[in-house]
């Protein structure tokens, strides 16, 4: 299998609504220096995602020795320090498995190549200790419902909860998912994630954009039995599904505070909630709508203050007609305004210099322009870059440009 990225669907979803990711037009703004470039240290999120699913960022391959894995992990933390970042968002539960000795789920196969096989060390425990020693926050990134990136339950270790409870699992789009409509599933995935929060002083619990799976043409996510059993109070299945996701968010938030009150809770949803053509509260975009497609009502999570921070994945260039970065930043700023939820922006470092991307992403200054534009919106409290492998490669120097233009002085994460 090639490298898997949680971003792959976002790009495909957008392409369904626009035929080309054309070069940015007149909406571009000039490069410049934003908050944090000079003077005293400021409170500003400067984060990077460290993805482990399918060995995307780390470990470089399954089966490395414990010493090799540890060395690579520390190298990823050192990259963050080098670029004056202050937060690493570490994917520790990529597919209903664990990068720590979990009381609920097996060791992840990304470590040894064999699910359930102990790697001989504790990656999450080490990451927390070593990140804090470097002055970095460590946010533990969990995917709540993805069980496997294949659809064969027999490939899971025999003790896997998905094999012990096959009624919890829905195959869809060549993958396996826990059914978000079952209360017992919602309770279990929270237990599995909170196990890490109890054991380690992580600075935050972090969810990505996967709740219900993204739509696959010609396929149906089979949750009929769960809907029949639990959906009677709702006007339709979509409303019931959104309520299931809302419950996961609210319940997880409450349980984190009960276990470790200082630990934050953040989510990085797909960058478009709804289009204005569908809902007047939506953004001036023509893209997939996460409210409808994956039943993620991210606007409500922010407005109601259910989460401590939100990082919408704004993985599009300035001037893209279907999803213009310059249109989405003020939309999200307005959503966050007056709420208790801090707004950070997810940045597509992985696209910069990728020869398969549009002309806009061949310009080393594109990401720096993003930060300049965002600096005009006080609700934006920082940025998070995808991902550490791209931080290391920095193919055209886009991250070096961001550091030079915007990160001249250190910054502490907002509290």
Coordinates of C-alpha atoms in Angstrom, one line a residue:
X1 CA 0.0 0.0 0.0
X2 CA 1.2 3.5 -0.7
X3 CA 1.3 6.2 1.9
X4 CA -2.2 6.9 3.2
X5 CA -3.1 10.4 4.3
X6 CA -6.3 11.5 6.0
X7 CA -6.2 14.4 3.6
X8 CA -6.8 12.2 0.5
X9 CA -10.5 12.3 0.7
X10 CA -10.7 16.0 1.3
X11 CA -8.9 16.6 -2.0
X12 CA -11.1 14.1 -3.8
X13 CA -14.2 15.6 -2.3
X14 CA -13.3 19.1 -3.5
X15 CA -12.5 17.9 -7.0
X16 CA -16.1 16.6 -7.2
X17 CA -17.2 20.3 -7.1
X18 CA -14.4 21.9 -9.2
X19 CA -12.7 20.6 -12.3
X20 CA -9.4 22.3 -11.7
X21 CA -7.3 23.6 -8.8
X22 CA -6.2 26.6 -10.9
X23 CA -3.5 29.1 -10.0
X24 CA -4.5 31.7 -7.5
X25 CA -5.9 34.9 -8.9
X26 CA -6.4 38.5 -7.8
X27 CA -7.4 37.4 -4.3
X28 CA -3.7 36.9 -3.3
X29 CA -2.3 39.2 -0.7
X30 CA 1.4 40.2 -0.4
X31 CA 3.8 38.3 1.7
X32 CA 4.6 40.0 5.0
X33 CA 5.3 39.5 8.7
X34 CA 2.5 38.6 11.0
X35 CA 2.1 38.4 14.8
X36 CA 5.0 36.7 16.4
X37 CA 7.6 38.0 13.9
X38 CA 9.2 40.5 16.3
X39 CA 9.3 41.5 19.9
X40 CA 8.3 39.5 22.9
X41 CA 7.0 36.0 22.9
X42 CA 3.3 35.8 22.1
X43 CA 0.5 33.3 22.8
X44 CA 0.1 31.6 19.4
X45 CA -0.5 28.0 18.3
X46 CA 2.3 26.8 16.1
X47 CA 1.5 23.1 15.6
X48 CA 2.3 20.2 13.4
X49 CA 0.5 16.9 12.9
X50 CA 2.5 13.7 13.2
X51 CA 0.5 11.0 11.4
X52 CA 1.2 7.3 12.0
X53 CA -1.6 5.6 10.0
X54 CA 0.0 3.4 7.3
X55 CA 3.4 4.7 8.5
X56 CA 2.6 8.1 6.9
X57 CA 5.1 10.2 9.0
X58 CA 6.4 7.8 11.6
X59 CA 7.8 5.1 12.0
X60 CA 9.3 5.3 8.5
X61 CA 8.4 1.6 8.2
X62 CA 7.0 -1.1 10.4
X63 CA 9.5 -3.5 12.1
X64 CA 12.2 -1.1 13.1
X65 CA 13.9 -1.8 16.4
X66 CA 12.7 0.0 19.5
X67 CA 15.9 2.1 19.4
X68 CA 15.4 3.1 15.8
X69 CA 11.7 4.0 16.3
X70 CA 12.6 6.1 19.4
X71 CA 15.4 7.9 17.5
X72 CA 13.0 8.7 14.6
X73 CA 10.4 10.0 17.0
X74 CA 12.8 12.3 18.8
X75 CA 13.9 13.5 15.4
X76 CA 10.4 14.5 14.6
X77 CA 10.1 16.5 17.8
X78 CA 13.4 18.1 17.1
X79 CA 12.1 19.3 13.7
X80 CA 9.3 21.1 15.5
X81 CA 11.8 22.8 17.8
X82 CA 13.9 23.7 14.8
X83 CA 11.0 25.5 13.1
X84 CA 10.0 27.3 16.3
X85 CA 6.8 25.4 16.6
X86 CA 5.3 24.7 20.1
X87 CA 2.9 21.8 19.6
X88 CA 3.0 18.3 18.1
X89 CA -0.3 16.5 17.5
X90 CA 0.7 12.8 17.7
X91 CA -1.6 10.2 16.1
X92 CA -1.7 7.5 18.8
X93 CA -4.9 5.6 17.9
X94 CA -4.9 5.4 14.1
X95 CA -7.2 2.4 13.5
X96 CA -8.8 1.2 16.7
X97 CA -5.4 0.2 18.0
X98 CA -2.8 1.9 20.3
X99 CA 0.7 3.4 20.5
X100 CA 0.7 2.8 24.2
X101 CA 0.1 -0.3 26.4
X102 CA -3.7 0.0 26.3
X103 CA -6.1 -1.7 28.6
X104 CA -8.7 -1.8 25.7
X105 CA -7.1 -2.3 22.3
X106 CA -4.1 -4.0 20.7
X107 CA -0.7 -2.5 19.9
X108 CA -0.7 -0.9 16.5
X109 CA 0.8 -2.8 13.6
X110 CA 2.5 0.4 12.4
X111 CA 5.1 -0.4 15.0
X112 CA 6.1 -4.0 14.5
X113 CA 4.1 -5.0 11.4
X114 CA 2.0 -7.3 13.5
X115 CA -1.1 -6.0 15.3
X116 CA -1.0 -6.8 19.0
X117 CA 2.7 -7.4 19.1
X118 CA 4.4 -5.3 21.8
X119 CA 7.2 -3.0 20.4
X120 CA 9.4 -3.2 23.5
X121 CA 8.8 0.5 24.5
X122 CA 6.1 3.1 25.1
X123 CA 5.8 5.5 22.2
X124 CA 3.2 7.8 23.7
X125 CA 4.8 7.9 27.1
X126 CA 8.1 8.7 25.5
X127 CA 6.5 11.4 23.3
X128 CA 4.9 13.1 26.2
X129 CA 8.1 13.2 28.3
X130 CA 10.4 14.2 25.4
X131 CA 8.0 16.8 24.0
X132 CA 7.7 18.5 27.4
X133 CA 11.5 18.4 27.9
X134 CA 11.8 20.4 24.6
X135 CA 9.1 22.9 25.7
X136 CA 6.5 21.4 23.3
X137 CA 2.9 20.5 24.0
X138 CA 1.9 17.0 23.1
X139 CA -1.7 16.6 21.9
X140 CA -2.8 12.9 21.6
X141 CA -4.6 12.4 18.3
X142 CA -7.3 9.7 18.2
X143 CA -9.5 8.5 15.3
X144 CA -12.7 7.5 17.1
X145 CA -14.4 5.1 14.7
X146 CA -12.0 3.8 12.0
X147 CA -11.2 0.1 12.7
X148 CA -9.1 -0.8 9.7
X149 CA -8.1 0.5 6.3
X150 CA -9.1 -2.9 4.8
X151 CA -12.4 -4.7 5.0
X152 CA -11.4 -8.2 6.2
X153 CA -12.1 -8.7 9.9
X154 CA -10.0 -11.9 10.0
X155 CA -6.9 -9.8 9.5
X156 CA -7.5 -8.2 12.9
X157 CA -5.8 -9.8 15.8
X158 CA -8.1 -12.5 17.4
X159 CA -8.5 -10.5 20.6
X160 CA -9.5 -7.3 18.8
X161 CA -12.8 -5.8 20.2
X162 CA -14.1 -5.6 16.6
X163 CA -13.8 -9.4 16.4
X164 CA -15.3 -10.0 19.8
X165 CA -18.2 -7.7 18.9
X166 CA -18.8 -8.1 15.1
X167 CA -22.2 -6.5 15.5
X168 CA -20.4 -3.2 16.3
X169 CA -18.7 -3.1 12.9
X170 CA -19.8 -1.8 9.5
X171 CA -17.8 -2.5 6.3
X172 CA -17.8 0.4 3.9
X173 CA -15.7 1.6 1.0
X174 CA -13.1 -1.1 1.5
X175 CA -12.6 -0.3 5.2
X176 CA -14.1 -1.3 8.6
X177 CA -15.8 1.2 10.9
X178 CA -17.3 1.1 14.3
X179 CA -21.0 2.0 14.1
X180 CA -21.4 5.5 15.6
X181 CA -25.2 4.8 16.1
X182 CA -24.7 2.2 18.8
X183 CA -24.5 3.6 22.4
X184 CA -22.2 0.8 23.5
X185 CA -19.8 1.7 20.7
X186 CA -19.7 5.3 21.7
X187 CA -19.0 4.3 25.3
X188 CA -16.3 1.9 24.3
X189 CA -14.3 4.2 22.1
X190 CA -14.4 6.9 24.8
X191 CA -13.1 4.3 27.3
X192 CA -10.3 3.3 24.9
X193 CA -9.3 6.9 24.3
X194 CA -9.6 8.0 28.0
X195 CA -7.2 5.2 28.9
X196 CA -4.4 7.3 27.5
X197 CA -5.6 10.4 29.3
X198 CA -5.6 8.6 32.6
X199 CA -2.1 7.3 32.1
X200 CA -0.3 10.3 30.6
X201 CA -0.3 14.1 31.1
X202 CA -1.2 14.8 27.5
X203 CA -1.9 18.5 26.9
X204 CA -4.9 17.8 24.7
X205 CA -7.1 15.1 23.2
X206 CA -7.4 15.7 19.4
X207 CA -9.9 14.3 16.9
X208 CA -9.5 14.6 13.1
X209 CA -12.2 15.0 10.5
X210 CA -13.4 11.4 10.4
X211 CA -16.8 10.7 12.1
X212 CA -19.2 8.9 9.8
X213 CA -17.2 7.9 6.8
X214 CA -16.9 10.1 3.8
X215 CA -19.4 9.1 1.0
X216 CA -18.4 6.4 -1.5
X217 CA -20.3 6.5 -4.7
X218 CA -22.7 3.6 -5.1
X219 CA -22.3 2.4 -1.5
X220 CA -24.5 2.7 1.6
X221 CA -23.3 2.8 5.2
X222 CA -25.5 0.0 6.7
X223 CA -26.7 1.3 10.0
X224 CA -30.4 0.3 9.5
X225 CA -30.6 -1.8 12.6
X226 CA -29.1 0.9 14.8
X227 CA -31.4 3.5 13.3
X228 CA -34.5 1.3 13.9
X229 CA -33.4 0.8 17.5
X230 CA -32.3 4.3 18.4
X231 CA -33.5 6.8 15.8
X232 CA -37.2 7.0 16.5
X233 CA -37.1 10.5 18.1
X234 CA -35.5 12.1 15.0
X235 CA -37.1 13.5 11.8
X236 CA -34.6 11.6 9.6
X237 CA -31.5 9.5 9.6
X238 CA -29.2 12.5 9.0
X239 CA -30.4 14.3 12.1
X240 CA -30.0 11.1 14.1
X241 CA -26.4 10.7 12.8
X242 CA -25.5 14.3 13.6
X243 CA -26.9 13.8 17.1
X244 CA -24.7 10.7 17.5
X245 CA -21.6 12.7 16.6
X246 CA -22.7 15.6 18.8
X247 CA -23.1 13.1 21.7
X248 CA -19.6 11.8 21.2
X249 CA -18.2 15.3 21.3
X250 CA -20.1 16.4 24.4
X251 CA -19.5 13.2 26.3
X252 CA -15.8 13.1 25.4
X253 CA -15.4 16.7 26.5
X254 CA -17.0 16.0 29.9
X255 CA -15.1 12.9 30.5
X256 CA -11.7 14.5 29.7
X257 CA -12.4 17.2 32.3
X258 CA -13.4 14.6 34.9
X259 CA -10.2 12.6 34.4
X260 CA -7.6 15.4 33.8
X261 CA -9.1 18.9 34.1
X262 CA -6.2 20.7 32.5
X263 CA -6.3 18.6 29.3
X264 CA -7.8 20.4 26.4
X265 CA -10.1 18.9 23.7
X266 CA -9.7 20.0 20.1
X267 CA -11.1 18.8 16.7
X268 CA -9.8 19.5 13.2
X269 CA -12.9 19.2 11.0
X270 CA -13.1 19.4 7.2
X271 CA -12.8 23.0 6.2
X272 CA -16.3 23.5 4.8
X273 CA -19.2 23.2 7.2
X274 CA -21.9 24.1 4.6
X275 CA -22.1 26.1 1.4
X276 CA -24.1 29.4 1.5
X277 CA -26.1 28.1 -1.5
X278 CA -27.4 25.4 0.9
X279 CA -27.6 27.3 4.1
X280 CA -27.3 31.1 4.5
X281 CA -25.1 30.6 7.5
X282 CA -22.6 28.7 5.3
X283 CA -19.4 29.9 3.6
X284 CA -19.0 31.2 0.1
X285 CA -17.8 27.9 -1.3
X286 CA -18.9 25.1 -3.6
X287 CA -17.5 22.1 -1.9
X288 CA -18.4 19.0 0.1
X289 CA -20.3 19.9 3.2
X290 CA -19.2 18.1 6.3
X291 CA -22.5 18.8 8.1
X292 CA -24.3 16.7 5.5
X293 CA -21.5 14.3 4.2
X294 CA -20.0 13.1 7.5
X295 CA -22.7 14.5 9.9
X296 CA -20.2 16.7 11.6
X297 CA -21.9 19.9 12.9
X298 CA -18.6 21.7 13.6
X299 CA -20.2 25.2 13.7
X300 CA -22.4 24.1 16.6
X301 CA -19.4 22.6 18.5
X302 CA -17.7 26.0 18.3
X303 CA -20.7 28.2 19.0
X304 CA -21.8 26.1 22.0
X305 CA -18.2 25.9 23.4
X306 CA -18.2 22.1 23.5
X307 CA -14.5 22.0 22.5
X308 CA -11.6 24.0 23.6
X309 CA -10.2 24.6 20.1
X310 CA -11.0 24.0 16.5
X311 CA -8.6 23.6 13.6
X312 CA -10.6 23.6 10.3
X313 CA -8.6 22.0 7.5
X314 CA -8.2 24.9 5.1
X315 CA -6.1 23.0 2.6
X316 CA -6.8 25.2 -0.4
X317 CA -4.9 28.1 -1.9
X318 CA -5.9 31.7 -2.0
X319 CA -8.1 32.3 -4.9
X320 CA -9.4 28.8 -5.5
X321 CA -13.0 29.3 -6.7
X322 CA -14.6 26.3 -5.1
X323 CA -13.0 26.8 -1.6
X324 CA -11.0 30.0 -1.4
X325 CA -8.7 30.2 1.6
X326 CA -9.4 34.0 1.6
X327 CA -13.2 33.4 1.9
X328 CA -13.0 30.6 4.5
X329 CA -10.7 32.4 7.0
X330 CA -13.2 35.2 7.7
X331 CA -16.1 32.7 7.8
X332 CA -14.4 30.7 10.5
X333 CA -13.4 33.8 12.4
X334 CA -17.0 34.9 12.5
X335 CA -18.0 31.5 13.8
X336 CA -15.4 31.6 16.6
X337 CA -16.1 35.3 17.5
X338 CA -17.7 35.5 21.0
X339 CA -17.3 31.8 21.7
X340 CA -15.0 30.1 24.2
X341 CA -13.5 28.0 21.5
X342 CA -10.1 29.0 20.2
X343 CA -9.6 29.0 16.4
X344 CA -6.5 27.7 14.7
X345 CA -6.1 27.0 11.0
X346 CA -5.0 23.8 9.4
X347 CA -2.4 24.4 6.7
X348 CA -1.6 22.1 3.7
X349 CA 2.2 22.0 4.0
X350 CA 2.0 18.6 2.3
X351 CA 0.8 20.3 -1.0
X352 CA 3.7 22.8 -1.2
X353 CA 6.0 21.7 -3.9
X354 CA 4.1 18.6 -4.8
X355 CA 4.5 18.3 -8.6
X356 CA 1.0 16.9 -8.9
X357 CA -0.5 20.1 -7.4
X358 CA -1.5 23.3 -9.1
X359 CA 0.8 26.3 -9.8
X360 CA -0.2 28.0 -6.6
X361 CA 1.4 25.3 -4.6
X362 CA 4.7 25.6 -6.5
X363 CA 5.1 29.1 -5.1
X364 CA 7.2 29.0 -1.9
X365 CA 5.3 32.0 -0.6
X366 CA 1.8 30.6 -0.7
X367 CA 1.7 29.4 2.9
X368 CA 3.4 32.5 4.2
X369 CA 0.6 34.5 2.5
X370 CA -1.9 32.4 4.4
X371 CA -0.5 33.5 7.7
X372 CA -0.3 37.1 6.6
X373 CA -4.0 37.0 5.6
X374 CA -5.0 35.3 8.8
X375 CA -3.2 37.8 10.9
X376 CA -5.9 40.3 9.9
X377 CA -8.4 38.3 11.9
X378 CA -7.8 38.5 15.7
X379 CA -10.0 35.3 16.2
X380 CA -7.3 33.3 14.5
X381 CA -4.9 32.2 17.3
X382 CA -2.4 30.2 15.2
X383 CA -1.8 27.5 12.6
X384 CA -1.2 23.7 12.4
X385 CA 0.7 22.2 9.5
X386 CA 0.3 18.8 7.9
X387 CA 2.6 17.1 8.5
X388 CA 6.0 16.2 10.1
X389 CA 7.3 14.3 7.0
X390 CA 6.6 17.4 4.9
X391 CA 8.3 19.6 7.6
X392 CA 11.4 17.4 7.1
X393 CA 11.3 17.4 3.3
X394 CA 10.2 21.1 2.9
X395 CA 10.4 20.5 -0.9
X396 CA 10.4 24.1 -2.1
X397 CA 11.2 25.9 1.2
X398 CA 7.6 26.9 2.0
X399 CA 8.0 26.1 5.7
X400 CA 11.4 27.9 5.8
X401 CA 9.6 30.9 4.3
X402 CA 6.9 30.8 7.0
X403 CA 9.5 30.6 9.7
X404 CA 11.5 33.5 8.2
X405 CA 8.4 35.7 7.7
X406 CA 6.3 34.9 10.8
X407 CA 8.2 32.9 13.4
X408 CA 11.2 35.1 14.2
X409 CA 10.5 34.9 17.9
X410 CA 9.2 32.0 20.1
X411 CA 5.6 31.7 21.0
X412 CA 3.7 29.8 23.7
X413 CA 0.4 28.0 22.9
X414 CA -2.7 29.9 23.9
X415 CA -4.3 28.8 27.1

